[in-house]
XYZ file of C-alpha atoms in Angstrom:
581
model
C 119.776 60.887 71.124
C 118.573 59.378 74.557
C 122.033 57.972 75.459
C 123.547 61.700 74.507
C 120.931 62.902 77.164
C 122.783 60.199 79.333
C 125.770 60.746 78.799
C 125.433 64.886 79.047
C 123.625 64.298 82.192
C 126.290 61.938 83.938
C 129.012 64.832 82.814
C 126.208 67.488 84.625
C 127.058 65.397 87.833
C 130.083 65.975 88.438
C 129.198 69.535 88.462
C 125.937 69.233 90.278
C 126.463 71.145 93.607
C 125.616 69.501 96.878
C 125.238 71.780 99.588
C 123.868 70.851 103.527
C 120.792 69.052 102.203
C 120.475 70.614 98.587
C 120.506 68.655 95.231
C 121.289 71.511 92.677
C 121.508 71.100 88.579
C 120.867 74.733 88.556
C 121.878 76.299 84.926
C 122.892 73.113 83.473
C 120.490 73.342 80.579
C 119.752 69.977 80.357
C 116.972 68.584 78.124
C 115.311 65.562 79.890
C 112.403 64.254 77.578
C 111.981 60.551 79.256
C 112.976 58.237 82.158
C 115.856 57.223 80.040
C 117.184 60.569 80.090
C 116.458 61.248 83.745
C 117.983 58.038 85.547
C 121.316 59.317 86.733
C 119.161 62.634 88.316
C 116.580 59.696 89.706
C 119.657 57.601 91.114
C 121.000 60.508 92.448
C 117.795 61.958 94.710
C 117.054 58.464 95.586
C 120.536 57.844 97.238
C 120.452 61.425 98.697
C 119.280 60.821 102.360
C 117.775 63.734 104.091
C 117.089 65.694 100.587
C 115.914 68.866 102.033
C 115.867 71.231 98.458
C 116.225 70.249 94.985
C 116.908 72.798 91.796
C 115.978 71.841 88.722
C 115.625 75.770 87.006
C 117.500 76.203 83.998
C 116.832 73.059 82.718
C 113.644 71.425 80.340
C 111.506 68.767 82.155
C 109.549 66.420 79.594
C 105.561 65.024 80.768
C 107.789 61.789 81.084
C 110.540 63.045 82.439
C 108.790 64.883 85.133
C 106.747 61.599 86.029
C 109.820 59.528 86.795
C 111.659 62.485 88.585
C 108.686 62.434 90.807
C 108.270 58.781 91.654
C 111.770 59.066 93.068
C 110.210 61.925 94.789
C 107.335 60.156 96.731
C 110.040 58.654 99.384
C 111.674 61.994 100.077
C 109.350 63.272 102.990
C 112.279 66.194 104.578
C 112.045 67.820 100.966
C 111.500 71.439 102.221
C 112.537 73.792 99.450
C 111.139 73.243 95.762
C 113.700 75.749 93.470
C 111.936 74.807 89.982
C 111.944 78.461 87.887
C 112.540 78.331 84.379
C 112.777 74.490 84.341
C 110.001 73.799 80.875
C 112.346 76.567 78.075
C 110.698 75.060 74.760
C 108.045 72.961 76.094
C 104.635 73.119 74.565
C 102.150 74.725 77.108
C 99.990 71.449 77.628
C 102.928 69.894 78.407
C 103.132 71.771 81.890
C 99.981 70.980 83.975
C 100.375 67.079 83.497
C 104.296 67.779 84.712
C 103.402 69.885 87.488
C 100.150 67.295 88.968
C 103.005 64.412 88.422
C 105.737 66.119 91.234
C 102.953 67.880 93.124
C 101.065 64.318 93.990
C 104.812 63.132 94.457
C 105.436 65.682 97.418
C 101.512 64.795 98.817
C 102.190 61.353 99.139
C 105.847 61.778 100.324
C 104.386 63.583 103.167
C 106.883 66.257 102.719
C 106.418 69.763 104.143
C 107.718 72.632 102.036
C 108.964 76.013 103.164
C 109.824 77.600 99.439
C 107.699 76.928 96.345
C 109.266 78.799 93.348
C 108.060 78.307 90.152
C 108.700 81.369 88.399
C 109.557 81.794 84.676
C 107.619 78.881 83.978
C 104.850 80.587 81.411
C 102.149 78.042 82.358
C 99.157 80.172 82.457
C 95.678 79.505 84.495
C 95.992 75.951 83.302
C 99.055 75.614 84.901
C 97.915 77.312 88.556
C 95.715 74.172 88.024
C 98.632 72.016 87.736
C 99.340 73.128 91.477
C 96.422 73.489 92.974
C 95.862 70.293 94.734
C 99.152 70.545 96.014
C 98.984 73.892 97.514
C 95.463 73.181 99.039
C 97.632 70.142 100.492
C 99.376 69.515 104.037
C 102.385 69.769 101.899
C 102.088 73.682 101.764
C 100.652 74.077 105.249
C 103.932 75.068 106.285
C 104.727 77.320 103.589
C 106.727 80.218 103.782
C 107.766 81.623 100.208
C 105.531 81.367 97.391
C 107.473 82.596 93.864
C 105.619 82.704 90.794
C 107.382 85.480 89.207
C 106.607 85.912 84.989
C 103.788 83.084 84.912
C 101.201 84.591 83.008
C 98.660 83.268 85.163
C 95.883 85.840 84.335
C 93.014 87.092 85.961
C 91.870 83.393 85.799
C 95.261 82.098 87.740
C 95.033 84.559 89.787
C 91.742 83.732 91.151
C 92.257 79.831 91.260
C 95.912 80.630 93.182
C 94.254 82.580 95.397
C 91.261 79.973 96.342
C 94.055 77.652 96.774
C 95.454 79.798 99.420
C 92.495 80.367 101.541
C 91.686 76.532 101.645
C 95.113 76.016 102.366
C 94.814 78.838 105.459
C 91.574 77.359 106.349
C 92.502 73.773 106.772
C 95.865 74.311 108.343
C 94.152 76.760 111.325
C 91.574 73.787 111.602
C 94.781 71.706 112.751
C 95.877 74.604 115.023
C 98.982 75.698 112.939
C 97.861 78.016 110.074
C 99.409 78.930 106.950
C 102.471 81.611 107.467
C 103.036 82.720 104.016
C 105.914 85.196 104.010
C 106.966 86.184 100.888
C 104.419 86.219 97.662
C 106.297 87.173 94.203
C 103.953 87.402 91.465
C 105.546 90.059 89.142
C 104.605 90.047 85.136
C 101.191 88.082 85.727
C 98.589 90.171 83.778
C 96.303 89.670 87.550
C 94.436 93.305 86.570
C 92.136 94.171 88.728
C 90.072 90.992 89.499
C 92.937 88.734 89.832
C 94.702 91.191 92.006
C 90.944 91.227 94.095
C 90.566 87.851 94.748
C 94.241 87.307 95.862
C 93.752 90.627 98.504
C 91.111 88.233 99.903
C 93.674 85.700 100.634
C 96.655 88.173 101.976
C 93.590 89.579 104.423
C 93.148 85.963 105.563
C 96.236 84.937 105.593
C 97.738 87.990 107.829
C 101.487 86.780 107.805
C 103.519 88.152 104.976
C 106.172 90.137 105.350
C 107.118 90.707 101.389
C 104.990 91.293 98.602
C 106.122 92.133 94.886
C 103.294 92.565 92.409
C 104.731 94.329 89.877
C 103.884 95.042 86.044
C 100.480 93.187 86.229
C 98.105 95.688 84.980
C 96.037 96.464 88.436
C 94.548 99.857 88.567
C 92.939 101.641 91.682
C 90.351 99.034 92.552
C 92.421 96.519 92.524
C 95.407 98.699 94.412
C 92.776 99.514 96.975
C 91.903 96.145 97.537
C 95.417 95.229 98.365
C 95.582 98.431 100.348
C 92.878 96.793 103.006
C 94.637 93.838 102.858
C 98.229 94.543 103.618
C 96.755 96.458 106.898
C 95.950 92.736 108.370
C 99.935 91.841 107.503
C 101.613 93.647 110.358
C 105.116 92.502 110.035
C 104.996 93.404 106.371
C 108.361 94.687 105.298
C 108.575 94.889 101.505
C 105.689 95.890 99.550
C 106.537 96.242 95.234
C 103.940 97.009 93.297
C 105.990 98.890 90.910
C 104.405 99.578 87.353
C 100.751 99.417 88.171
C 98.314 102.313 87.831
C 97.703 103.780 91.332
C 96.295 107.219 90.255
C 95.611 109.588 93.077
C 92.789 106.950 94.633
C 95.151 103.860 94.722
C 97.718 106.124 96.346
C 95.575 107.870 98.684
C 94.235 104.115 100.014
C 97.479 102.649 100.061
C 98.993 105.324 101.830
C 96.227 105.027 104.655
C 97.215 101.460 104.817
C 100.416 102.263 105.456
C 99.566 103.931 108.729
C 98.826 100.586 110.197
C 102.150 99.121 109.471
C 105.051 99.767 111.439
C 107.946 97.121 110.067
C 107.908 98.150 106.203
C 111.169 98.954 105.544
C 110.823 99.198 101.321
C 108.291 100.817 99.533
C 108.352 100.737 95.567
C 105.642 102.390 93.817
C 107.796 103.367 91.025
C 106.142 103.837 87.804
C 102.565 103.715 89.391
C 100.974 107.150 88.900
C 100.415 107.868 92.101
C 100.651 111.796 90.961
C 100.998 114.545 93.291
C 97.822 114.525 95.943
C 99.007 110.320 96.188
C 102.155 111.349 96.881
C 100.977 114.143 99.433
C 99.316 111.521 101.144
C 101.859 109.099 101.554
C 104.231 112.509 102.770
C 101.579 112.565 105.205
C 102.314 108.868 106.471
C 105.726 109.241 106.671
C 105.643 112.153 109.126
C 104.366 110.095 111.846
C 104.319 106.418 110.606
C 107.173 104.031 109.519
C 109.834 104.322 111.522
C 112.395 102.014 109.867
C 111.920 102.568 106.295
C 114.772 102.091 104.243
C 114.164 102.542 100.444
C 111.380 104.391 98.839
C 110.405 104.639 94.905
C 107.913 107.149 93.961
C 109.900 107.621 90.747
C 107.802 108.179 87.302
C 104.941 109.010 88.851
C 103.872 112.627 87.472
C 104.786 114.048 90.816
C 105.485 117.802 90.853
C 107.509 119.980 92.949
C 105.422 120.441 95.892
C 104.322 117.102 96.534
C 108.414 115.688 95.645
C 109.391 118.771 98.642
C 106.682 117.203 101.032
C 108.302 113.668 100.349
C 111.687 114.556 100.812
C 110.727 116.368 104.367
C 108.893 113.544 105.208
C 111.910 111.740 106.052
C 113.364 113.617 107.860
C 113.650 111.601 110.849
C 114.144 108.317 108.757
C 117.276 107.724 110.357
C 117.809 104.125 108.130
C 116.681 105.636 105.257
C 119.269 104.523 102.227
C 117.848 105.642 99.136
C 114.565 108.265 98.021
C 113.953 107.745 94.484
C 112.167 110.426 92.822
C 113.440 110.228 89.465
C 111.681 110.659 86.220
C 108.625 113.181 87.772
C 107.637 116.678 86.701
C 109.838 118.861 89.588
C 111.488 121.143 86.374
C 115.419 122.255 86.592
C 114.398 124.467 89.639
C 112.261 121.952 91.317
C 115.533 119.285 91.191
C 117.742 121.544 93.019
C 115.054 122.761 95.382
C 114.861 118.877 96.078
C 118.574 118.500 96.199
C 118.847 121.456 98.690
C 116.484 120.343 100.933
C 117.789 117.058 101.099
C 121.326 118.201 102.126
C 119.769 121.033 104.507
C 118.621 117.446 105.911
C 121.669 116.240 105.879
C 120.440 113.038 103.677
C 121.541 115.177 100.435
C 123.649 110.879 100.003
C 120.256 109.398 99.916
C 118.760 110.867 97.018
C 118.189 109.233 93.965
C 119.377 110.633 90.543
C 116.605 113.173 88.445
C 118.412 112.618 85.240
C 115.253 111.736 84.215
C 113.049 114.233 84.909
C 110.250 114.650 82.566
C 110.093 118.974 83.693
C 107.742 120.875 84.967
C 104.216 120.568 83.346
C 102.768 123.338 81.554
C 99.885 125.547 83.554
C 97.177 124.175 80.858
C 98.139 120.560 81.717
C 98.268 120.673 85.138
C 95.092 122.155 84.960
C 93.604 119.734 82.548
C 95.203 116.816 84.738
C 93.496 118.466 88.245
C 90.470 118.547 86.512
C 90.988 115.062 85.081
C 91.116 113.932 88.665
C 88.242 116.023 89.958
C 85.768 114.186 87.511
C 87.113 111.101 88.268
C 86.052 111.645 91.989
C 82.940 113.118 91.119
C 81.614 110.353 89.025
C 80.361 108.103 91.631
C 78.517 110.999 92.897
C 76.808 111.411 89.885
C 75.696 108.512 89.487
C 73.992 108.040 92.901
C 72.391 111.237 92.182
C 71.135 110.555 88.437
C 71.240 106.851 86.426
C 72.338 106.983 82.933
C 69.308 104.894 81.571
C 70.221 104.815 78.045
C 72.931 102.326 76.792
C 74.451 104.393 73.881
C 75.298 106.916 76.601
C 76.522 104.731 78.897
C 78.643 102.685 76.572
C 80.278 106.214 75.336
C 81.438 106.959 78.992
C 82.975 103.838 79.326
C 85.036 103.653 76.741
C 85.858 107.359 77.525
C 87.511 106.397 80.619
C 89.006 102.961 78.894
C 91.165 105.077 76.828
C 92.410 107.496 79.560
C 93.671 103.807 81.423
C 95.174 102.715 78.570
C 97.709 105.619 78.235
C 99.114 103.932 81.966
C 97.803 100.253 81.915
C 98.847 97.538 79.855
C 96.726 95.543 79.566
C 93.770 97.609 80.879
C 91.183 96.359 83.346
C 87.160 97.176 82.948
C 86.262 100.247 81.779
C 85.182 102.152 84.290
C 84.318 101.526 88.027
C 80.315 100.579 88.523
C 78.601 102.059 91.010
C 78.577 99.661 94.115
C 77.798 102.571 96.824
C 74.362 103.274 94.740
C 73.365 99.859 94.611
C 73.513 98.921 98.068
C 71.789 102.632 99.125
C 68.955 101.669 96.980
C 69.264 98.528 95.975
C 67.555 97.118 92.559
C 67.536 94.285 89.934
C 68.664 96.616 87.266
C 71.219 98.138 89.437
C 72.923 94.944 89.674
C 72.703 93.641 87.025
C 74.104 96.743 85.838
C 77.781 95.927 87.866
C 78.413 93.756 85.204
C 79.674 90.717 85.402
C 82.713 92.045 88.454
C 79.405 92.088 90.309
C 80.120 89.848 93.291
C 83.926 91.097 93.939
C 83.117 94.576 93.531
C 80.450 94.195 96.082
C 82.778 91.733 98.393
C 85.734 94.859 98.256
C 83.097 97.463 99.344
C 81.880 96.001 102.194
C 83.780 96.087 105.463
C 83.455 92.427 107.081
C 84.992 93.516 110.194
C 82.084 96.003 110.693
C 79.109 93.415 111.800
C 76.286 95.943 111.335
C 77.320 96.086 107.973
C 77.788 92.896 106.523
C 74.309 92.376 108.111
C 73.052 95.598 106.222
C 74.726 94.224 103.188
C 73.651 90.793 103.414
C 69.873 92.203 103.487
C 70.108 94.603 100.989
C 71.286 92.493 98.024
C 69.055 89.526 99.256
C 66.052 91.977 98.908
C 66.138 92.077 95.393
C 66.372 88.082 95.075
C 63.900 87.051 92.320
C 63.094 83.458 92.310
C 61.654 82.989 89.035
C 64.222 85.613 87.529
C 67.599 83.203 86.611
C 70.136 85.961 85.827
C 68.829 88.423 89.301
C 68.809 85.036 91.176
C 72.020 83.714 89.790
C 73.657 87.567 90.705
C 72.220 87.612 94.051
C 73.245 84.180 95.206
C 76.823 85.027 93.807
C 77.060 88.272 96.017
C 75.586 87.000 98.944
C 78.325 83.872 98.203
C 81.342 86.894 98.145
C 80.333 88.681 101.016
C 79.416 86.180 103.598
C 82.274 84.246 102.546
C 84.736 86.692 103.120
C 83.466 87.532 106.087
C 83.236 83.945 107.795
C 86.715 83.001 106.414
C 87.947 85.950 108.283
C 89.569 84.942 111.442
C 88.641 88.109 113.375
C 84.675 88.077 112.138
C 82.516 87.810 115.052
C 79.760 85.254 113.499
C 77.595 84.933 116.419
C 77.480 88.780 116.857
C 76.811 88.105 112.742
C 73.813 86.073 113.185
C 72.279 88.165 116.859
C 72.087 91.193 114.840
C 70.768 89.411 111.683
C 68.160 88.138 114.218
C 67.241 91.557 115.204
C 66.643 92.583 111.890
C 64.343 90.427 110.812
C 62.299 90.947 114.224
C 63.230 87.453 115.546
C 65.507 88.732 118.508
C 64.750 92.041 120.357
C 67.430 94.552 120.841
C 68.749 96.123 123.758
C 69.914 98.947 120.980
C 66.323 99.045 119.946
C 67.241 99.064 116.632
C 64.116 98.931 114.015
C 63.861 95.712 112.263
C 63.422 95.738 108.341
C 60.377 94.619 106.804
C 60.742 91.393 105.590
C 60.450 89.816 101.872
C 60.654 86.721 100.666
C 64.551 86.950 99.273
C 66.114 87.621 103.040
C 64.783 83.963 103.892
C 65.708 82.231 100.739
C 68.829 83.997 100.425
C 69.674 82.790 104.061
C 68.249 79.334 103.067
C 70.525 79.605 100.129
C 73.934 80.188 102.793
C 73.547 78.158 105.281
C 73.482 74.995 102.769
C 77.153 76.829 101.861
C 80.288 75.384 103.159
C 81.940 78.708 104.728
C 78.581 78.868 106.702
C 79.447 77.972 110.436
C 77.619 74.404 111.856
C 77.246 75.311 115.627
C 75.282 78.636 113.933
C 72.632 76.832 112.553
C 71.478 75.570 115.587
C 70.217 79.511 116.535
C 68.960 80.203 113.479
C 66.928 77.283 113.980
C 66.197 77.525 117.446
C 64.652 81.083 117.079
C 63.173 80.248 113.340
C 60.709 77.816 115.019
C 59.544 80.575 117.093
C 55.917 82.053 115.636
C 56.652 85.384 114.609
C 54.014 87.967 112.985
C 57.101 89.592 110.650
C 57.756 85.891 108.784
C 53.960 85.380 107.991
C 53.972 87.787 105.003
C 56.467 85.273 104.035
C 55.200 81.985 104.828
C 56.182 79.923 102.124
C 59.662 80.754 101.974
C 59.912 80.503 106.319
C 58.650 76.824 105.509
C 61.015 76.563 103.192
C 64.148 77.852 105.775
C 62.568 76.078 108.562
C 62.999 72.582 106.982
C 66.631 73.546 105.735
C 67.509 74.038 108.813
C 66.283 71.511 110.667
C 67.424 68.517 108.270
C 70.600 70.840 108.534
C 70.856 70.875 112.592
C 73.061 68.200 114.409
C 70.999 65.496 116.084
C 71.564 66.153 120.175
């Protein structure tokens, strides 16, 4: 059976395709379980000089296989572009990882420095984001520019470790003075939700170069939509943005839409299949009248739109002048609504540019538009409610939730939590209960509320969950530490935070510093110190800024006495923690 491999493989040579520096057994189905059945591929990238891609999708790569492919791999240092999609058909799942390590520690120590990464169609799970997570935390990926990991199943779990990667990645490359430019991210069919989609809007913020991203079909909902929202406005030369067959609702929409005001290069917008409903698609009307300039394409098909809002689209373009296609199929416009929209379009003059309505859904009936407006209304309301009134007992609670978990489902597969906690509450009045309450989302919730760019805030924050700190309470303490660990490090791995300003104001606060604002210090507890103990021992915590916190923490103070023991405590931190001069 080996020698067949050998013998199919030295036939796959002749059709191999060698372009400018490209190696390509793309489509060749080849099965290549060990080094036997790999050595004319091995020969062949060893004698290629100046190997600057290699394909391998369409194929199935062996543990064994992979290992040998990848010691011929450790010499190629001008490998550039990794095509390796669809390259493990019929391998068993543990297989992958151990495959992945092998060729990722092969382009580490070849010193190479890759421009595409494209594993896609590889369904390698969280285990296998693990398989490539030292190498994209590597100088191999500092110069990265496309990322593909279309149809991976990475899960909320991948998702999170992919994007941790990433910010390492960005973080260690600006320390070098050339920081990551990611340009395009594809991550369709992933099952991210909302966390996974979170954690990875913490990286695009960072990261601040793409120009595409296509998330569709991964189950996010408006949290997670809004999150992205805040992070494509720190992507200026964004151009593509796909997020098609996710669950916007009216929320999602409504925040994406006011991202989209900061962005003046996206040329394709496809929120196809998202919900955004009519108000979300209002909204985004309302961006297009004055914003975008050089959009092309634009899907807001299947997304419960009626007329009104579809007539505010379509004259919302107006003045598109390299507009090529408005979809608006599949909404609720009704036989008169289409050829309203159709009429408008060629009063326009664009009548060419718009999309079929074969499959229009109609117009809704008055009881369900009604019912749907309403639908919305409470949704809105809810966090209201709650700041006004807590819903102390748990069969209640639970009853809501699951309420709300089956109105998602209709739109989301899979579906994300249940229903939003209240973050706003919490950090008006903050409490032990009410944060423990946020459930186990707790820290990234808390992270996506609070605006790092605002100083004043993420001071405000920062003492407001560390107020509740309970020392001898494990599960407050453990949820405390983990927010304060989501918030500060967002903030500090943000290129644009102003850290000093960060710890002057936090100095002010806690009556150390006095304030040319006069602003009114807080009274102090125990928790602000220990949670500040607690950061500065973190690694996203600056160096050079423990040197003023020290500086002004040896000062005697009258607000620290109430707190002497835990000021002892910060005190010696610091100073075992401050450089030697």
């Amino acid at each position: 059976m080996a020698s067949d491999a050998v013998a199919n493989l030295a036939d796959s040579l002749a059709k191999t395709q060698v372009d400018e520096g490209e190696l390509s057994y793309k489509g060749q189905g080849l099965k290549l379980d060990n080094a036997q059945s790999v050595e004319e591929m091995v020969k062949a990238i060893e004698e290629f000089d100046g190997l600057r891609a290699l394909r391998l999708e369409g194929n199935t790569i062996g543990v064994e296989a992979a290992q040998t492919i990848a010691k011929a791999l450790e010499k190629k240092s001008d490998l550039q572009c990794c095509h390796w999609s669809d390259m493990f058909t019929g391998r068993l799942r543990a297989e992958i990882p151990p495959a992945l390590v092998s060729l990722g520690n092969a382009l580490i120590t070849a010193g190479a420095r890759l421009k595409v990464l494209d594993l896609s169609d590889n369904a390698f799970g969280p285990d296998g984001v693990k398989g490539i997570e030292t190498l994209l935390k590597s100088a191999a990926c500092h110069t990265l520019q496309e990322l593909r990991l279309n149809n991976c199943g990475m899960g909320i779990g991948g998702g999170k470790i992919l994007a941790a990667a990433l910010m390492v990645c960005h973080k260690e490359s600006s320390a070098l003075g050339a920081p990551l430019q990611l340009k395009v991210f594809i991550a369709g069919r992933n099952r991210l939700e909302n966390d996974g989609a979170t954690a990875l809007a913490q990286a695009f913020q960072l990261i601040g170069s793409l120009e595409e991203v296509h998330m569709p079909q991964n189950g996010i909902n408006y949290q997670g939509v809004t999150a992205l929202a805040t992070a494509m406005q720190h992507n200026p030369q964004l151009r593509v943005l796909n997020l098609n067959d996710n669950t916007f609702t009216k929320r999602g929409a409504i925040a994406m839409a006011q991202a989209l005001k900061h962005l003046r290069n996206v040329q394709v917008i496809n929120f196809g299949d998202c919900l955004v409903r009519s108000e979300g698609a209002s909204a985004i009307a309302e961006t297009l009248k004055e914003g975008l300039p050089i959009l092309k394409e634009l899907n807001l098909s299947f997304g419960e739109i009626t007329e009104e809002a579809a007539l505010e689209v379509a004259r919302s373009v107006q003045h598109k002048d390299q507009l090529k296609k408005l979809d608006l199929n599949g909404n609720s416009l009704g036989e008169e609504g289409c050829e309203n929209l159709k009429e408008v379009m060629e009063n326009m003059n664009m009548g060419d540019k718009l999309g079929s309505l074969s499959d229009d859904e109609g117009e809704p009936e008055e009881d369900e538009d009604e019912e749907e407006d309403d639908d919305d209304d409470d949704d809105d309301d809810e966090d209201v409610e709650e700041e006004e009134e807590e819903v102390d007992e748990e069969e209640e609670e639970e009853g809501e939730g699951d309420e709300e978990k089956s109105e998602l489902n209709q739109f989301s597969t899979p579906p994300s939590a249940p229903r939003t906690p209240d973050v706003s509450s919490f950090l008006s009045f903050p409490s032990p209960d009410k944060l423990l309450r946020l459930g186990s989302k707790r820290s990234s919730l808390i992270q996506q509320q609070v605006d790092v760019l605002d100083v004043s805030k993420t001071v405000e924050a920062f003492l407001k969950i560390s107020s509740v700190y309970k020392e001898d309470d494990a599960e407050v303490k453990s949820a405390v530490l983990e927010s304060i660990d989501a918030v500060l490090s967002k903030a500090f791995f943000t290129p644009s935070f102003q850290g000093l300003s960060f710890v002057s104001s936090l100095l002010v606060m806690l009556g150390l510093l006095k304030s040319e604002d006069k602003l009114k210090p807080v009274k102090v507890v125990p928790g602000h110190l220990q949670c500040l103990e607690h950061a500065v021992k973190q690694s996203y915590f600056p160096r050079e800024h423990i040197t003023v916190l020290n500086a002004f923490m040896g000062r005697p103070n009258k607000s620290l006495e109430p707190c002497s023991s835990a000021r002892d405590r910060l005190k010696s931190t610091l100073q075992k923690l401050t450089p030697e001069s």
